[in-house]
Tab-separated table of C-alpha atoms in Angstrom:
chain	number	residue	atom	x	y	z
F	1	UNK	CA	-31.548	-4.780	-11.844
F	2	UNK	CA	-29.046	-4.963	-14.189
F	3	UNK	CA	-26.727	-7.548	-16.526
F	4	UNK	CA	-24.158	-5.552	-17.773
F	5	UNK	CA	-22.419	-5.075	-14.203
F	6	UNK	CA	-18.450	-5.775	-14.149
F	7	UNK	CA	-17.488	-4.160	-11.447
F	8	UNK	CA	-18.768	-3.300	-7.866
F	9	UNK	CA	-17.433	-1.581	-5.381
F	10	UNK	CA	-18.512	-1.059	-1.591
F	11	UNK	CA	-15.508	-0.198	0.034
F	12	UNK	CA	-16.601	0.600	3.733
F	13	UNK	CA	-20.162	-0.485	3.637
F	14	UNK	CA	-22.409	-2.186	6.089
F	15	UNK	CA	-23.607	-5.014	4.554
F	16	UNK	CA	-25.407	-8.185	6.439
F	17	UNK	CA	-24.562	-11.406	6.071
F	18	UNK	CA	-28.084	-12.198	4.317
F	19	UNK	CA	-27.469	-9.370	1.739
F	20	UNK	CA	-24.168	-10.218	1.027
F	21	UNK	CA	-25.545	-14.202	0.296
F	22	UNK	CA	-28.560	-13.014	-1.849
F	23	UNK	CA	-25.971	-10.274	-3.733
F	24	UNK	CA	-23.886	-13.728	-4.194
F	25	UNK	CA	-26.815	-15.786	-5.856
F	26	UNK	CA	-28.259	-12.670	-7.878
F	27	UNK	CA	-24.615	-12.597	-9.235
F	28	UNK	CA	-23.563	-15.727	-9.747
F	29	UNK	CA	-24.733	-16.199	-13.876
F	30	UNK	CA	-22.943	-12.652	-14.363
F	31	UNK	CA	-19.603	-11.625	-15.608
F	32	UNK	CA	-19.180	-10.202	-12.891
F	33	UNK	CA	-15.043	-8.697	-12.970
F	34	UNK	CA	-13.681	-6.955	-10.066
F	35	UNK	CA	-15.356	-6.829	-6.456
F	36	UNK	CA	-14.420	-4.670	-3.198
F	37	UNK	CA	-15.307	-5.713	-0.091
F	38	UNK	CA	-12.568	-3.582	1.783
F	39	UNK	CA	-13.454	-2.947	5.670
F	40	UNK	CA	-16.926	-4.262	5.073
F	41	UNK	CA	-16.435	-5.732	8.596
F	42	UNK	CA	-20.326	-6.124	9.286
F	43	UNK	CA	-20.206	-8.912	6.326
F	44	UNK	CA	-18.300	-11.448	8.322
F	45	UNK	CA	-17.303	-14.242	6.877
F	46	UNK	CA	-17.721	-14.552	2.889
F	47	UNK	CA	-18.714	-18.763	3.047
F	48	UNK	CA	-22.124	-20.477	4.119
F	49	UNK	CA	-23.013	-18.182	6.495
F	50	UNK	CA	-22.345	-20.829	9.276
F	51	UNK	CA	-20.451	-19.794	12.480
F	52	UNK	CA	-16.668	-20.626	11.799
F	53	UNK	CA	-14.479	-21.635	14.523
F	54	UNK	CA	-10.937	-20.160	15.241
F	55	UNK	CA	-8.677	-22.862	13.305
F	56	UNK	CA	-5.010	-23.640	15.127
F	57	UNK	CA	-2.331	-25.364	12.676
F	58	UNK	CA	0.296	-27.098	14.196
F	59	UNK	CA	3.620	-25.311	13.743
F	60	UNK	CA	6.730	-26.509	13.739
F	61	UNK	CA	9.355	-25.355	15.785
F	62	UNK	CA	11.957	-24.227	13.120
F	63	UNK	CA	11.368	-23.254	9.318
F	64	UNK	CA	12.336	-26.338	7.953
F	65	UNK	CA	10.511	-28.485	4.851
F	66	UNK	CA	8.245	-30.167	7.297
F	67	UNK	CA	6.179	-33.183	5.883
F	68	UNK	CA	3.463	-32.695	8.099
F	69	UNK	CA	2.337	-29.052	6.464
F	70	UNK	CA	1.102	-30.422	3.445
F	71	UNK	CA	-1.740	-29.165	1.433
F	72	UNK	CA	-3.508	-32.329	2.352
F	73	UNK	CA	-3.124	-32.671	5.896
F	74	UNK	CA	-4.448	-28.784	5.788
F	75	UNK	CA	-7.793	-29.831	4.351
F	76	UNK	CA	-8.642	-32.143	6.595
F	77	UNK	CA	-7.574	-30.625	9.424
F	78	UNK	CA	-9.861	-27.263	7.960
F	79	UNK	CA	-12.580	-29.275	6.696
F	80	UNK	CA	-13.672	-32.783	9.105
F	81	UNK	CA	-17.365	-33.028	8.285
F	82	UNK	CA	-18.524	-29.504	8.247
F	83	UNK	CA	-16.801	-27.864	4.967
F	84	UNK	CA	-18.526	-25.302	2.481
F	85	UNK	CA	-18.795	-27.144	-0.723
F	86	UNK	CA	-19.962	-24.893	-4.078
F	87	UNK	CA	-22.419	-27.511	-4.926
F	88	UNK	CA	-24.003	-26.314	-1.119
F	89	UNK	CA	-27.824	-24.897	-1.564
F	90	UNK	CA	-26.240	-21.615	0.118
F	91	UNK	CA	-24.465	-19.214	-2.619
F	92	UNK	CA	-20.685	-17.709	-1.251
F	93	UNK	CA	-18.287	-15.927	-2.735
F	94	UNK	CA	-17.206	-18.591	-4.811
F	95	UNK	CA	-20.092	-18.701	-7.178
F	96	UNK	CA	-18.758	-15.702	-8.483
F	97	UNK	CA	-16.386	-17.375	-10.668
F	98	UNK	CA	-15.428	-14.889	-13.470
F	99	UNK	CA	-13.781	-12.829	-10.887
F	100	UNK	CA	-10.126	-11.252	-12.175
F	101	UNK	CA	-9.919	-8.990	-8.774
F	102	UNK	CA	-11.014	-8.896	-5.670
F	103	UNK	CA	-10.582	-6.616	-2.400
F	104	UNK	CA	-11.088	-8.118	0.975
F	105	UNK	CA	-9.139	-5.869	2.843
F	106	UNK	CA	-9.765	-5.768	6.695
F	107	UNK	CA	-12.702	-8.281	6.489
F	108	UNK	CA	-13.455	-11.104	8.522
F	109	UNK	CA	-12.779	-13.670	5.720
F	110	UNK	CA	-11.662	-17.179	7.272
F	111	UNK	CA	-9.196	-19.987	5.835
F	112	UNK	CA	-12.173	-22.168	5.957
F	113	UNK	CA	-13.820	-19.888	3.563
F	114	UNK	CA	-10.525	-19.503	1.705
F	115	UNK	CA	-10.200	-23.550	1.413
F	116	UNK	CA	-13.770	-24.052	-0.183
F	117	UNK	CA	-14.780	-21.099	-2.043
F	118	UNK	CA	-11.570	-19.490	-3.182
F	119	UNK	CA	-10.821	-21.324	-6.413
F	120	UNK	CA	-11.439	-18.677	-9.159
F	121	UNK	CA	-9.950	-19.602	-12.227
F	122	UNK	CA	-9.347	-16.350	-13.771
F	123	UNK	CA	-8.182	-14.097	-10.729
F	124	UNK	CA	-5.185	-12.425	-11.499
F	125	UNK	CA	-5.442	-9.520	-8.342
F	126	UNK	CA	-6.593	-9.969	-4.799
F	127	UNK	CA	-5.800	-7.507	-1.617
F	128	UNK	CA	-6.041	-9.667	1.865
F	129	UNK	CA	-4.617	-6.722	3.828
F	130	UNK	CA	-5.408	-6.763	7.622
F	131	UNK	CA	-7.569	-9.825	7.456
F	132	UNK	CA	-6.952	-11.428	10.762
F	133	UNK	CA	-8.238	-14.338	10.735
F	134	UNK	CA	-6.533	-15.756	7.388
F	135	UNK	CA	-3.576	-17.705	8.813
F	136	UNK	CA	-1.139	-20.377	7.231
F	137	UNK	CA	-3.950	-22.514	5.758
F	138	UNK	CA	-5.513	-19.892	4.243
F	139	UNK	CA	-2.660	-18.306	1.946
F	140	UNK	CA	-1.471	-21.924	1.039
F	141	UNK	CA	-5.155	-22.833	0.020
F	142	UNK	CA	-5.260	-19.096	-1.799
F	143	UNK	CA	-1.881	-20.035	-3.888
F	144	UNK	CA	-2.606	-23.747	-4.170
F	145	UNK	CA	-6.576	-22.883	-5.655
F	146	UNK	CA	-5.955	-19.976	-7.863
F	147	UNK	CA	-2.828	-20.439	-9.292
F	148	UNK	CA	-3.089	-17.880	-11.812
F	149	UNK	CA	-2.609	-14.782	-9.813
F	150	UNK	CA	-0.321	-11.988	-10.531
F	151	UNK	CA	-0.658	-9.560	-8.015
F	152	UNK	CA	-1.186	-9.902	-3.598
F	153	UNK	CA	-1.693	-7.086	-1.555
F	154	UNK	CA	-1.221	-8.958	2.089
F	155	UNK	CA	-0.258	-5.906	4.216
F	156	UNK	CA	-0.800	-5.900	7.750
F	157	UNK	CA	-1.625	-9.729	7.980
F	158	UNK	CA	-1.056	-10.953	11.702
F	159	UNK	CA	-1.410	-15.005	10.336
F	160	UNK	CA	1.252	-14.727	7.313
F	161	UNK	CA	4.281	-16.251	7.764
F	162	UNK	CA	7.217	-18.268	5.861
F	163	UNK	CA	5.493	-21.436	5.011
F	164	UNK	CA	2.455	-19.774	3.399
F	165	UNK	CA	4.546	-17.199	1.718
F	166	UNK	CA	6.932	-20.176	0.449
F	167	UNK	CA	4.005	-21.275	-0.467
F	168	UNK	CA	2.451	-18.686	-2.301
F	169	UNK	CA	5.930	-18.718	-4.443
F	170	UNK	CA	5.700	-22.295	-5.318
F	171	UNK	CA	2.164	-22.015	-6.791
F	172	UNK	CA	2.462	-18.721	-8.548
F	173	UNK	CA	4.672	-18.147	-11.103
F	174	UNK	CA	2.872	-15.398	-13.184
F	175	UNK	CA	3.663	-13.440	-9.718
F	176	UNK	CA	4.354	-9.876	-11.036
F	177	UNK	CA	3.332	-7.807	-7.345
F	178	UNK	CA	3.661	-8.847	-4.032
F	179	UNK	CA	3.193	-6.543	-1.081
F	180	UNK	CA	3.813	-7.941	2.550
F	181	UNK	CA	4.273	-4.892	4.629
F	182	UNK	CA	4.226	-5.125	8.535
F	183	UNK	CA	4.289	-8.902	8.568
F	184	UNK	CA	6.455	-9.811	11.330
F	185	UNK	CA	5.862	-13.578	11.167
F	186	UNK	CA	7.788	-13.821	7.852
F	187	UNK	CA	11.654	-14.003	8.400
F	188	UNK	CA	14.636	-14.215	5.917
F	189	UNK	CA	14.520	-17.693	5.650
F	190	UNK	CA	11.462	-17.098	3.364
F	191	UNK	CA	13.088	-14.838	0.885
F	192	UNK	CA	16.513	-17.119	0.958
F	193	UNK	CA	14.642	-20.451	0.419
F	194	UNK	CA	15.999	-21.788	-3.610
F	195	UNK	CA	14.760	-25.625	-3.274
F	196	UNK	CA	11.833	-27.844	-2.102
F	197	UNK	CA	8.784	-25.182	-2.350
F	198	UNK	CA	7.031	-28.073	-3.781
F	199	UNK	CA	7.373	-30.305	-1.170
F	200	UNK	CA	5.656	-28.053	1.276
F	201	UNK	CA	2.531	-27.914	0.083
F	202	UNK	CA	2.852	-31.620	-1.504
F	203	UNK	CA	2.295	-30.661	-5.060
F	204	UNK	CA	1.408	-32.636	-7.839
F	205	UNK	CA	2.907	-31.729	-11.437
F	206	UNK	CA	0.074	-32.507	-14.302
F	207	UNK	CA	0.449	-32.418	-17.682
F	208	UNK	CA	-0.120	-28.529	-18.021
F	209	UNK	CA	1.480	-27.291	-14.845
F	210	UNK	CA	4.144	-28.005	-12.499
F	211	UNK	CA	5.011	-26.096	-9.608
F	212	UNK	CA	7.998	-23.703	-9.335
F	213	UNK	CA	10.232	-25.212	-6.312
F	214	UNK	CA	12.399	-22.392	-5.968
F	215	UNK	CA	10.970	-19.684	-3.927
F	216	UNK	CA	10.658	-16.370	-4.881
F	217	UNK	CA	13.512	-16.691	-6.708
F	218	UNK	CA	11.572	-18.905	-9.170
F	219	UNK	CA	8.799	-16.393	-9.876
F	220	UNK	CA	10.735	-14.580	-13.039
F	221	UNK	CA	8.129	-12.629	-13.555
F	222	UNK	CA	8.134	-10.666	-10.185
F	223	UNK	CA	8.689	-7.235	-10.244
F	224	UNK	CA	7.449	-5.286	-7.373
F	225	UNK	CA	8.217	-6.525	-3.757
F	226	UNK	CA	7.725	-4.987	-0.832
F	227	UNK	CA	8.927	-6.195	2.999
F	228	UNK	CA	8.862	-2.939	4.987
F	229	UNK	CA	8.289	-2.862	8.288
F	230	UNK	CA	9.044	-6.990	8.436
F	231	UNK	CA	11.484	-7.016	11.556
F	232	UNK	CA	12.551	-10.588	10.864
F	233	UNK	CA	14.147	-10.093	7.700
């Protein structure tokens, strides 16, 4: 009922999964800035609608630069024949593509979701606190797709650990504010990492951007960071 909406929020409502797909298409062709969708856990997940399986990566044994955890092999292990596509007659989350920041905190967003909708040009803040079932896949996908984010709120999240926060620091180096408290997968050897970020996630330089294969310690920009509460480092 309205055009001139940029920002919505409905932190800690009960929204179905039908309302949250028509609020999708009725926004979609809006310029539509910031959304909150913290501990809206009746939403489920923020894609097609379609029941989403439990995905399990393959991890390697050690923290190494393993070959095998590319940003490729991650795709098709998320998507096989079944992935969310934007051009799909059902509207998601990614339709909404003038977002700058969105809250997901403590929703039941998936790294399919994350893989096929997430790719939002413009988004510069997003909180993924206490979303359980974003794992490895999911925060590469998140740094890989939207490389032009400046802040992450990932507090609380059971499925981070080194190789998507390496990760994360090899795509995004406008990275001003990064928050990772109580994450206990992510150990030292994330923070220590200086070389071969861009091997990870098998990155391909273009002519506009290239990806910063130095860790953290390559984001210059960073200036808030916070790993309380992370027993491995």
């Amino acid at each position: 009922w309205t055009s001139n909406l940029i920002q919505i929020n409905f932190n800690g409502c009960t929204l179905s999964q039908e309302t949250i797909m028509q609020l999708f298409k009725t926004l979609s062709s809006r310029g539509l800035k910031e959304l909150n969708l913290n501990r809206c856990d009746e939403v489920g997940d923020l894609g097609s609608g379609s029941q989403q399986n439990e995905i399990h990566l393959v991890k390697p044994p050690e923290m190494k630069m393993p070959e095998d955890v590319t940003y490729k092999v991650i795709r098709e292990r998320l998507c096989g024949n079944n992935n969310v596509t934007l051009g799909s007659s059902v509207y998601n989350i990614g339709h909404l593509s003038t977002l700058t920041t969105l809250k997901i905190c403590s929703n039941l967003v998936s790294d399919s979701t994350i893989l096929d909708a997430f790719h939002f040009y413009d988004l510069r803040y997003i909180d993924v606190s206490e979303c359980k079932n974003v794992k490895t896949p999911g925060f590469v996908a998140l740094g890989y797709q939207n490389q032009h984010i400046e802040t992450i709120i990932a507090r609380g999240c059971d499925g981070l650990d080194d190789t998507g926060l390496i990760s994360i620091a090899c795509c995004l180096k406008r990275l001003v504010y990064l928050d990772i408290e109580s994450s206990y997968k992510v150990t030292s050897t994330a923070l220590s990492l200086t070389s071969g970020c861009d091997r990870l996630v098998d990155l391909q330089p273009t002519k506009s951007w290239f990806p910063n294969p130095e860790g953290l310690g390559g984001c210059k920009f960073l200036r808030y960071l916070n790993v309380s509460r992370c027993p491995e480092i």
